[in-house]
Amino acid sequence: MDDRAPSPPMPPGWPARIRAVAAGELTPAEPRRAATVVLLRDTADGPEAYLLRRRTSMAFAAGMYAYPGGGVDPRDADAEIAWAGPSPEEWGERLGLDARTAQAVVCAAVRETFEEAGVLLAGPDADATAEARDWSAERAALEARELSFAEFLYKHGLVLRSDLLGGWARWITPEFEERRFDTWFFVAAMPAGQLAADQVGEADRVAWLAPAEAVAGYAEGRYGMLPPTVTVLRELLPVRTAAEALEAAGRRTVAPVLGRAEVAGDRMTIRWPGYDELTIDGDFPA
């Protein structure tokens, strides 16, 4: 009699790819650098996070709830970018990167938040943030890569406010996945006077959710999320304000988390070190 727990759900394409990587028949894709930002706003009941449900037509994480984010643009490392707050060198020490790469990752976080959510973590100087206005044309130009973020900031007399970000985590997509990302997660508070977009091109729904509600919805199957997304929400459960989240970020170690698969016959186990609650374990016949 087999008294093992029922096999948990696994994305349908994973078993074949896991076997192929284990057998040396598939070379893992090189992960692309990316950045994502957990925008938080304060309410009477505690902070809420801004989440986007990705359209089912998307090639990666279709139908999943995610934070604003995306890949690093090589121009994000532009040495001429207007900057305020901790320097790229300081961010390099924080994120485990050289200064140029750290600048690109931080810039990507700010740029993608602006492109996707319409929230601009930049201002006219080191002490202010940009006033709310219609940035739709600029956001579209950035998304189409017709404009670099450095050019956008220069044109409007703005500086990137790296002090508004808190480095939270770094997750690398497992080797067996077709599309892989090396993603840095940041937290940020909604700037006063700005509003996040309620319609986003890559999303069919936008939601502000308390971490507890989002985690419960994930457990009940109402909100699909990738492991890093729900893990960050779980880690934010004790936080009472957006400012507290930024303070907590300063105490965290931003070390890479990489899920690994083990294969023994039809038995497959995927573990994310330090996150036992994410483990997938079961029989998945070929």
Coordinates of N, CA and C in Angstrom, one line a residue, residues 76-234:
D76 N 20.3 50.5 -19.4 CA 20.1 50.8 -18.0 C 21.4 51.0 -17.3
A77 N 22.5 50.6 -17.9 CA 23.8 50.7 -17.3 C 24.5 52.0 -17.8
D78 N 23.7 52.9 -18.5 CA 24.2 54.1 -19.0 C 24.9 55.0 -17.9
A79 N 26.2 55.3 -18.1 CA 26.9 56.0 -17.1 C 26.4 57.4 -16.9
E80 N 25.6 58.0 -17.8 CA 25.2 59.3 -17.7 C 23.8 59.5 -17.0
I81 N 23.3 58.4 -16.4 CA 22.0 58.5 -15.8 C 22.0 59.4 -14.6
A82 N 20.9 60.2 -14.5 CA 20.8 61.1 -13.3 C 20.4 60.3 -12.1
W83 N 21.1 60.4 -11.0 CA 21.0 59.5 -9.9 C 21.0 60.2 -8.5
A84 N 20.1 59.8 -7.6 CA 20.2 60.3 -6.2 C 20.0 59.1 -5.3
G85 N 20.5 59.1 -4.1 CA 20.4 58.0 -3.2 C 21.7 57.2 -3.2
P86 N 21.6 56.0 -2.6 CA 22.8 55.1 -2.5 C 23.4 55.0 -3.9
S87 N 24.7 55.0 -4.0 CA 25.4 55.0 -5.3 C 25.3 53.5 -5.9
P88 N 25.6 53.4 -7.2 CA 25.7 52.1 -7.8 C 26.7 51.2 -7.1
E89 N 27.8 51.8 -6.6 CA 28.8 51.0 -5.8 C 28.2 50.5 -4.6
E90 N 27.4 51.3 -3.9 CA 26.8 50.8 -2.6 C 25.7 49.8 -2.9
W91 N 25.0 49.9 -4.0 CA 24.0 48.9 -4.4 C 24.7 47.6 -4.9
G92 N 25.9 47.8 -5.4 CA 26.7 46.6 -5.8 C 27.0 45.7 -4.6
E93 N 27.4 46.4 -3.5 CA 27.7 45.7 -2.3 C 26.4 45.0 -1.7
R94 N 25.3 45.7 -1.8 CA 24.1 45.2 -1.3 C 23.6 44.0 -2.1
L95 N 23.7 44.0 -3.4 CA 23.1 43.0 -4.3 C 24.1 42.0 -4.8
G96 N 25.4 42.1 -4.4 CA 26.4 41.1 -4.8 C 26.8 41.3 -6.3
L97 N 26.9 42.5 -6.7 CA 27.2 42.8 -8.2 C 28.3 43.9 -8.3
D98 N 28.8 44.0 -9.5 CA 29.7 45.1 -9.7 C 28.8 46.3 -9.9
A99 N 29.4 47.5 -9.8 CA 28.7 48.7 -9.8 C 27.9 49.0 -11.0
R100 N 28.4 48.6 -12.2 CA 27.7 48.9 -13.5 C 26.5 48.0 -13.6
T101 N 26.6 46.7 -13.2 CA 25.5 45.8 -13.2 C 24.4 46.2 -12.2
A102 N 24.9 46.6 -11.0 CA 24.0 47.0 -10.0 C 23.2 48.2 -10.4
Q103 N 23.8 49.2 -11.1 CA 23.1 50.3 -11.6 C 22.0 49.9 -12.6
A104 N 22.4 48.9 -13.5 CA 21.4 48.5 -14.5 C 20.2 47.8 -13.8
V105 N 20.5 47.0 -12.8 CA 19.4 46.3 -12.1 C 18.5 47.3 -11.4
V106 N 19.0 48.3 -10.7 CA 18.2 49.3 -10.0 C 17.5 50.1 -11.0
C107 N 18.1 50.5 -12.0 CA 17.5 51.3 -13.1 C 16.3 50.5 -13.7
A108 N 16.5 49.3 -14.0 CA 15.5 48.4 -14.5 C 14.3 48.4 -13.6
A109 N 14.5 48.3 -12.3 CA 13.4 48.2 -11.3 C 12.6 49.5 -11.4
V110 N 13.3 50.6 -11.4 CA 12.5 51.9 -11.5 C 11.8 52.1 -12.8
R111 N 12.6 51.8 -13.9 CA 12.0 51.9 -15.3 C 10.8 51.0 -15.5
E112 N 10.9 49.7 -15.1 CA 9.8 48.8 -15.3 C 8.6 49.2 -14.4
T113 N 8.8 49.7 -13.3 CA 7.7 50.2 -12.4 C 7.0 51.3 -13.1
F114 N 7.7 52.2 -13.7 CA 7.1 53.3 -14.4 C 6.4 52.8 -15.7
E115 N 7.0 52.0 -16.4 CA 6.4 51.5 -17.7 C 5.1 50.7 -17.4
E116 N 5.1 49.8 -16.4 CA 3.9 49.0 -16.2 C 2.9 49.5 -15.2
A117 N 3.4 50.2 -14.2 CA 2.4 50.7 -13.2 C 2.2 52.2 -13.2
G118 N 3.0 52.9 -14.0 CA 2.8 54.4 -14.1 C 3.3 55.1 -12.8
V119 N 4.1 54.4 -12.0 CA 4.6 55.0 -10.7 C 6.1 55.3 -11.0
L120 N 6.4 56.6 -10.7 CA 7.7 57.1 -11.0 C 8.5 57.3 -9.8
L121 N 9.5 56.4 -9.5 CA 10.4 56.6 -8.4 C 11.6 57.5 -8.7
A122 N 11.2 58.7 -9.1 CA 12.2 59.7 -9.5 C 11.6 61.0 -9.2
G123 N 12.5 62.1 -9.2 CA 12.0 63.4 -8.9 C 12.9 64.5 -9.4
P124 N 12.6 65.7 -9.1 CA 13.4 66.8 -9.6 C 14.7 67.0 -8.8
D125 N 14.7 66.4 -7.6 CA 15.9 66.4 -6.8 C 15.9 65.2 -5.8
A126 N 16.9 65.2 -5.0 CA 17.0 64.0 -4.1 C 16.0 64.0 -2.9
D127 N 15.2 65.0 -2.8 CA 14.2 65.1 -1.7 C 12.8 65.0 -2.2
A128 N 12.5 65.0 -3.4 CA 11.1 65.0 -3.9 C 10.9 63.9 -5.0
T129 N 9.6 63.7 -5.2 CA 9.2 62.8 -6.3 C 8.4 63.6 -7.3
A130 N 8.4 63.0 -8.5 CA 7.7 63.7 -9.6 C 6.2 63.8 -9.3
E131 N 5.6 64.9 -9.8 CA 4.2 65.1 -9.6 C 3.4 64.3 -10.6
A132 N 2.2 63.9 -10.2 CA 1.3 63.1 -11.1 C 1.0 63.9 -12.4
R133 N 1.1 63.2 -13.5 CA 0.7 63.8 -14.8 C 0.5 62.6 -15.8
D134 N 0.1 62.9 -17.0 CA -0.1 61.9 -18.0 C 1.2 61.6 -18.7
W135 N 1.8 60.5 -18.3 CA 3.0 60.0 -18.9 C 2.8 58.9 -19.9
S136 N 1.7 58.8 -20.4 CA 1.4 57.6 -21.3 C 2.3 57.5 -22.5
A137 N 2.5 58.7 -23.1 CA 3.4 58.7 -24.3 C 4.8 58.3 -24.0
E138 N 5.3 58.8 -22.9 CA 6.7 58.4 -22.4 C 6.8 57.0 -22.0
R139 N 5.8 56.5 -21.4 CA 5.8 55.1 -21.0 C 5.8 54.2 -22.2
A140 N 5.0 54.5 -23.2 CA 4.9 53.7 -24.4 C 6.3 53.7 -25.2
A141 N 6.9 54.9 -25.2 CA 8.2 55.0 -25.9 C 9.3 54.2 -25.1
L142 N 9.2 54.2 -23.8 CA 10.2 53.4 -23.0 C 9.9 51.9 -23.3
E143 N 8.7 51.5 -23.3 CA 8.3 50.1 -23.5 C 8.7 49.6 -24.8
A144 N 8.6 50.5 -25.8 CA 9.0 50.1 -27.2 C 10.5 50.2 -27.4
R145 N 11.2 50.6 -26.4 CA 12.7 50.8 -26.4 C 13.1 51.9 -27.4
E146 N 12.2 52.8 -27.7 CA 12.5 54.0 -28.5 C 13.2 55.1 -27.7
L147 N 13.2 54.9 -26.4 CA 13.7 55.9 -25.5 C 14.4 55.2 -24.3
S148 N 15.6 55.6 -24.0 CA 16.2 55.0 -22.8 C 15.7 55.7 -21.5
F149 N 15.9 55.1 -20.4 CA 15.4 55.7 -19.2 C 16.3 56.9 -18.8
A150 N 17.6 56.8 -19.2 CA 18.5 58.0 -18.9 C 18.0 59.2 -19.8
E151 N 17.7 58.9 -21.0 CA 17.2 60.0 -21.9 C 15.9 60.6 -21.4
F152 N 15.0 59.8 -20.9 CA 13.7 60.2 -20.3 C 14.0 61.1 -19.1
L153 N 14.9 60.7 -18.2 CA 15.1 61.5 -17.0 C 15.8 62.8 -17.4
Y154 N 16.7 62.8 -18.3 CA 17.4 64.1 -18.7 C 16.4 65.0 -19.4
K155 N 15.5 64.5 -20.2 CA 14.6 65.4 -20.9 C 13.6 66.1 -20.0
H156 N 13.3 65.4 -18.8 CA 12.3 66.0 -17.9 C 13.0 66.6 -16.6
G157 N 14.3 66.6 -16.6 CA 15.0 67.2 -15.5 C 14.8 66.4 -14.2
L158 N 14.8 65.1 -14.3 CA 14.6 64.2 -13.1 C 15.8 63.4 -12.8
V159 N 15.8 63.0 -11.5 CA 16.9 62.1 -11.0 C 16.2 60.8 -10.5
L160 N 16.8 59.7 -10.8 CA 16.4 58.4 -10.2 C 16.6 58.4 -8.7
R161 N 15.6 58.0 -8.0 CA 15.6 58.0 -6.5 C 15.9 56.6 -6.0
S162 N 17.2 56.2 -6.0 CA 17.5 54.8 -5.6 C 17.2 54.6 -4.1
D163 N 17.1 55.7 -3.3 CA 16.8 55.6 -1.9 C 15.3 55.1 -1.6
L164 N 14.5 55.2 -2.6 CA 13.1 54.8 -2.5 C 12.9 53.3 -2.6
L165 N 14.0 52.6 -2.9 CA 13.9 51.1 -3.1 C 14.6 50.4 -1.9
G166 N 14.1 49.2 -1.6 CA 14.7 48.4 -0.6 C 15.0 47.0 -1.2
G167 N 16.2 46.6 -1.3 CA 16.5 45.2 -1.8 C 15.9 44.1 -1.0
W168 N 15.1 43.3 -1.5 CA 14.5 42.2 -0.7 C 15.0 40.8 -1.0
A169 N 15.1 40.4 -2.3 CA 15.4 39.0 -2.6 C 16.0 38.9 -4.0
R170 N 16.5 37.7 -4.3 CA 17.0 37.4 -5.6 C 16.6 36.0 -5.9
W171 N 15.9 35.7 -7.0 CA 15.5 34.4 -7.3 C 15.9 34.1 -8.8
I172 N 16.4 32.9 -9.0 CA 16.8 32.5 -10.3 C 15.9 31.3 -10.8
T173 N 15.3 31.5 -12.0 CA 14.5 30.4 -12.5 C 15.2 29.1 -12.6
P174 N 14.6 28.0 -12.2 CA 15.3 26.7 -12.2 C 15.8 26.3 -13.6
E175 N 16.8 25.5 -13.7 CA 17.5 25.2 -14.9 C 16.6 24.5 -15.9
F176 N 15.6 23.8 -15.5 CA 14.8 23.1 -16.5 C 13.7 23.9 -17.2
E177 N 13.5 25.2 -16.7 CA 12.5 26.0 -17.3 C 13.0 26.5 -18.7
E178 N 12.0 26.7 -19.6 CA 12.4 27.2 -20.9 C 12.9 28.6 -20.9
R179 N 12.2 29.5 -20.2 CA 12.5 30.9 -20.1 C 13.0 31.1 -18.7
R180 N 14.3 31.6 -18.6 CA 14.9 31.8 -17.3 C 15.2 33.2 -17.0
F181 N 15.1 33.6 -15.7 CA 15.4 35.0 -15.3 C 16.2 34.9 -14.0
D182 N 17.1 35.8 -13.9 CA 17.8 36.1 -12.6 C 17.3 37.4 -12.1
T183 N 16.3 37.3 -11.2 CA 15.5 38.5 -10.8 C 15.8 39.0 -9.4
W184 N 16.0 40.3 -9.3 CA 16.1 41.0 -8.1 C 14.8 41.5 -7.7
F185 N 14.3 41.3 -6.5 CA 13.1 41.8 -5.9 C 13.3 43.0 -5.0
F186 N 12.6 44.1 -5.2 CA 12.7 45.2 -4.4 C 11.3 45.6 -3.8
V187 N 11.3 46.3 -2.7 CA 10.1 46.9 -2.1 C 10.2 48.4 -2.2
A188 N 9.0 49.0 -2.4 CA 8.9 50.5 -2.4 C 7.6 50.9 -2.0
A189 N 7.5 52.1 -1.4 CA 6.3 52.7 -0.9 C 5.7 53.6 -2.1
M190 N 4.4 53.6 -2.2 CA 3.8 54.5 -3.2 C 4.2 55.9 -2.9
P191 N 4.7 56.6 -3.9 CA 5.0 58.1 -3.7 C 3.8 58.9 -3.4
A192 N 3.8 59.8 -2.5 CA 2.7 60.7 -2.3 C 2.3 61.4 -3.5
G193 N 1.0 61.5 -3.8 CA 0.5 62.3 -4.9 C 0.4 61.5 -6.2
Q194 N 1.0 60.3 -6.2 CA 0.9 59.5 -7.5 C -0.1 58.4 -7.4
L195 N -0.6 58.0 -8.5 CA -1.6 56.9 -8.6 C -1.0 55.8 -9.5
A196 N -1.2 54.6 -9.1 CA -0.8 53.4 -9.9 C -1.9 53.2 -11.0
A197 N -1.4 52.7 -12.2 CA -2.3 52.5 -13.3 C -3.3 51.4 -12.9
D198 N -4.5 51.6 -13.4 CA -5.5 50.5 -13.2 C -5.8 49.7 -14.4
Q199 N -5.0 50.0 -15.5 CA -5.0 49.2 -16.7 C -3.6 49.1 -17.2
V200 N -3.2 47.9 -17.4 CA -1.8 47.6 -17.9 C -1.8 46.7 -19.1
G201 N -1.0 47.1 -20.1 CA -1.0 46.3 -21.3 C -0.8 44.8 -21.2
E202 N 0.1 44.4 -20.4 CA 0.5 43.0 -20.2 C -0.4 42.3 -19.2
A203 N -1.4 43.0 -18.6 CA -2.2 42.4 -17.6 C -3.7 42.6 -17.9
D204 N -4.5 41.6 -17.5 CA -5.9 41.7 -17.7 C -6.6 42.1 -16.4
R205 N -5.9 42.2 -15.3 CA -6.4 42.7 -14.0 C -5.3 43.3 -13.2
V206 N -5.7 44.3 -12.5 CA -4.8 45.0 -11.5 C -5.5 44.9 -10.1
A207 N -4.8 44.5 -9.1 CA -5.4 44.4 -7.8 C -4.4 44.9 -6.7
W208 N -4.9 45.6 -5.7 CA -4.2 46.0 -4.5 C -4.7 44.9 -3.4
L209 N -3.7 44.1 -2.9 CA -4.1 43.1 -2.0 C -3.2 43.2 -0.8
A210 N -3.8 43.0 0.4 CA -3.1 42.8 1.6 C -2.3 41.5 1.5
P211 N -1.1 41.4 2.0 CA -0.3 40.2 1.9 C -1.1 38.9 2.4
A212 N -1.8 39.1 3.5 CA -2.6 38.0 4.1 C -3.7 37.5 3.1
E213 N -4.4 38.5 2.5 CA -5.4 38.1 1.5 C -4.8 37.4 0.3
A214 N -3.7 37.9 -0.2 CA -3.1 37.3 -1.4 C -2.6 35.9 -1.1
V215 N -2.0 35.7 0.1 CA -1.5 34.4 0.4 C -2.6 33.4 0.6
A216 N -3.7 33.9 1.3 CA -4.9 33.0 1.4 C -5.5 32.7 0.1
G217 N -5.6 33.7 -0.8 CA -6.1 33.4 -2.2 C -5.3 32.4 -3.0
Y218 N -4.0 32.5 -2.8 CA -3.1 31.5 -3.4 C -3.3 30.1 -2.9
A219 N -3.5 30.0 -1.6 CA -3.7 28.7 -1.0 C -5.0 28.1 -1.5
E220 N -6.0 28.9 -1.7 CA -7.3 28.5 -2.1 C -7.5 28.4 -3.6
G221 N -6.4 28.7 -4.4 CA -6.5 28.5 -5.8 C -7.1 29.7 -6.5
R222 N -7.3 30.8 -5.8 CA -8.0 32.0 -6.5 C -6.9 32.9 -7.1
Y223 N -5.7 32.9 -6.6 CA -4.6 33.7 -7.2 C -3.5 32.8 -7.6
G224 N -3.2 32.6 -8.9 CA -2.1 31.9 -9.3 C -0.8 32.7 -9.2
M225 N 0.3 32.1 -8.6 CA 1.5 32.9 -8.4 C 2.7 31.9 -8.5
L226 N 3.8 32.4 -9.0 CA 5.0 31.7 -9.1 C 5.6 31.7 -7.7
P227 N 6.5 30.7 -7.3 CA 7.0 30.6 -6.0 C 7.6 31.9 -5.4
P228 N 8.4 32.7 -6.2 CA 9.0 33.9 -5.6 C 7.9 34.9 -5.2
T229 N 6.9 35.0 -6.0 CA 5.8 36.0 -5.8 C 5.1 35.7 -4.4
V230 N 4.7 34.5 -4.2 CA 3.9 34.2 -3.0 C 4.9 34.2 -1.8
T231 N 6.2 33.8 -2.0 CA 7.1 33.8 -0.9 C 7.3 35.2 -0.4
V232 N 7.5 36.2 -1.3 CA 7.7 37.6 -0.8 C 6.5 38.1 0.0
L233 N 5.3 37.7 -0.5 CA 4.1 38.1 0.2 C 4.1 37.5 1.6
R234 N 4.5 36.2 1.7 CA 4.5 35.6 3.1 C 5.5 36.3 4.0

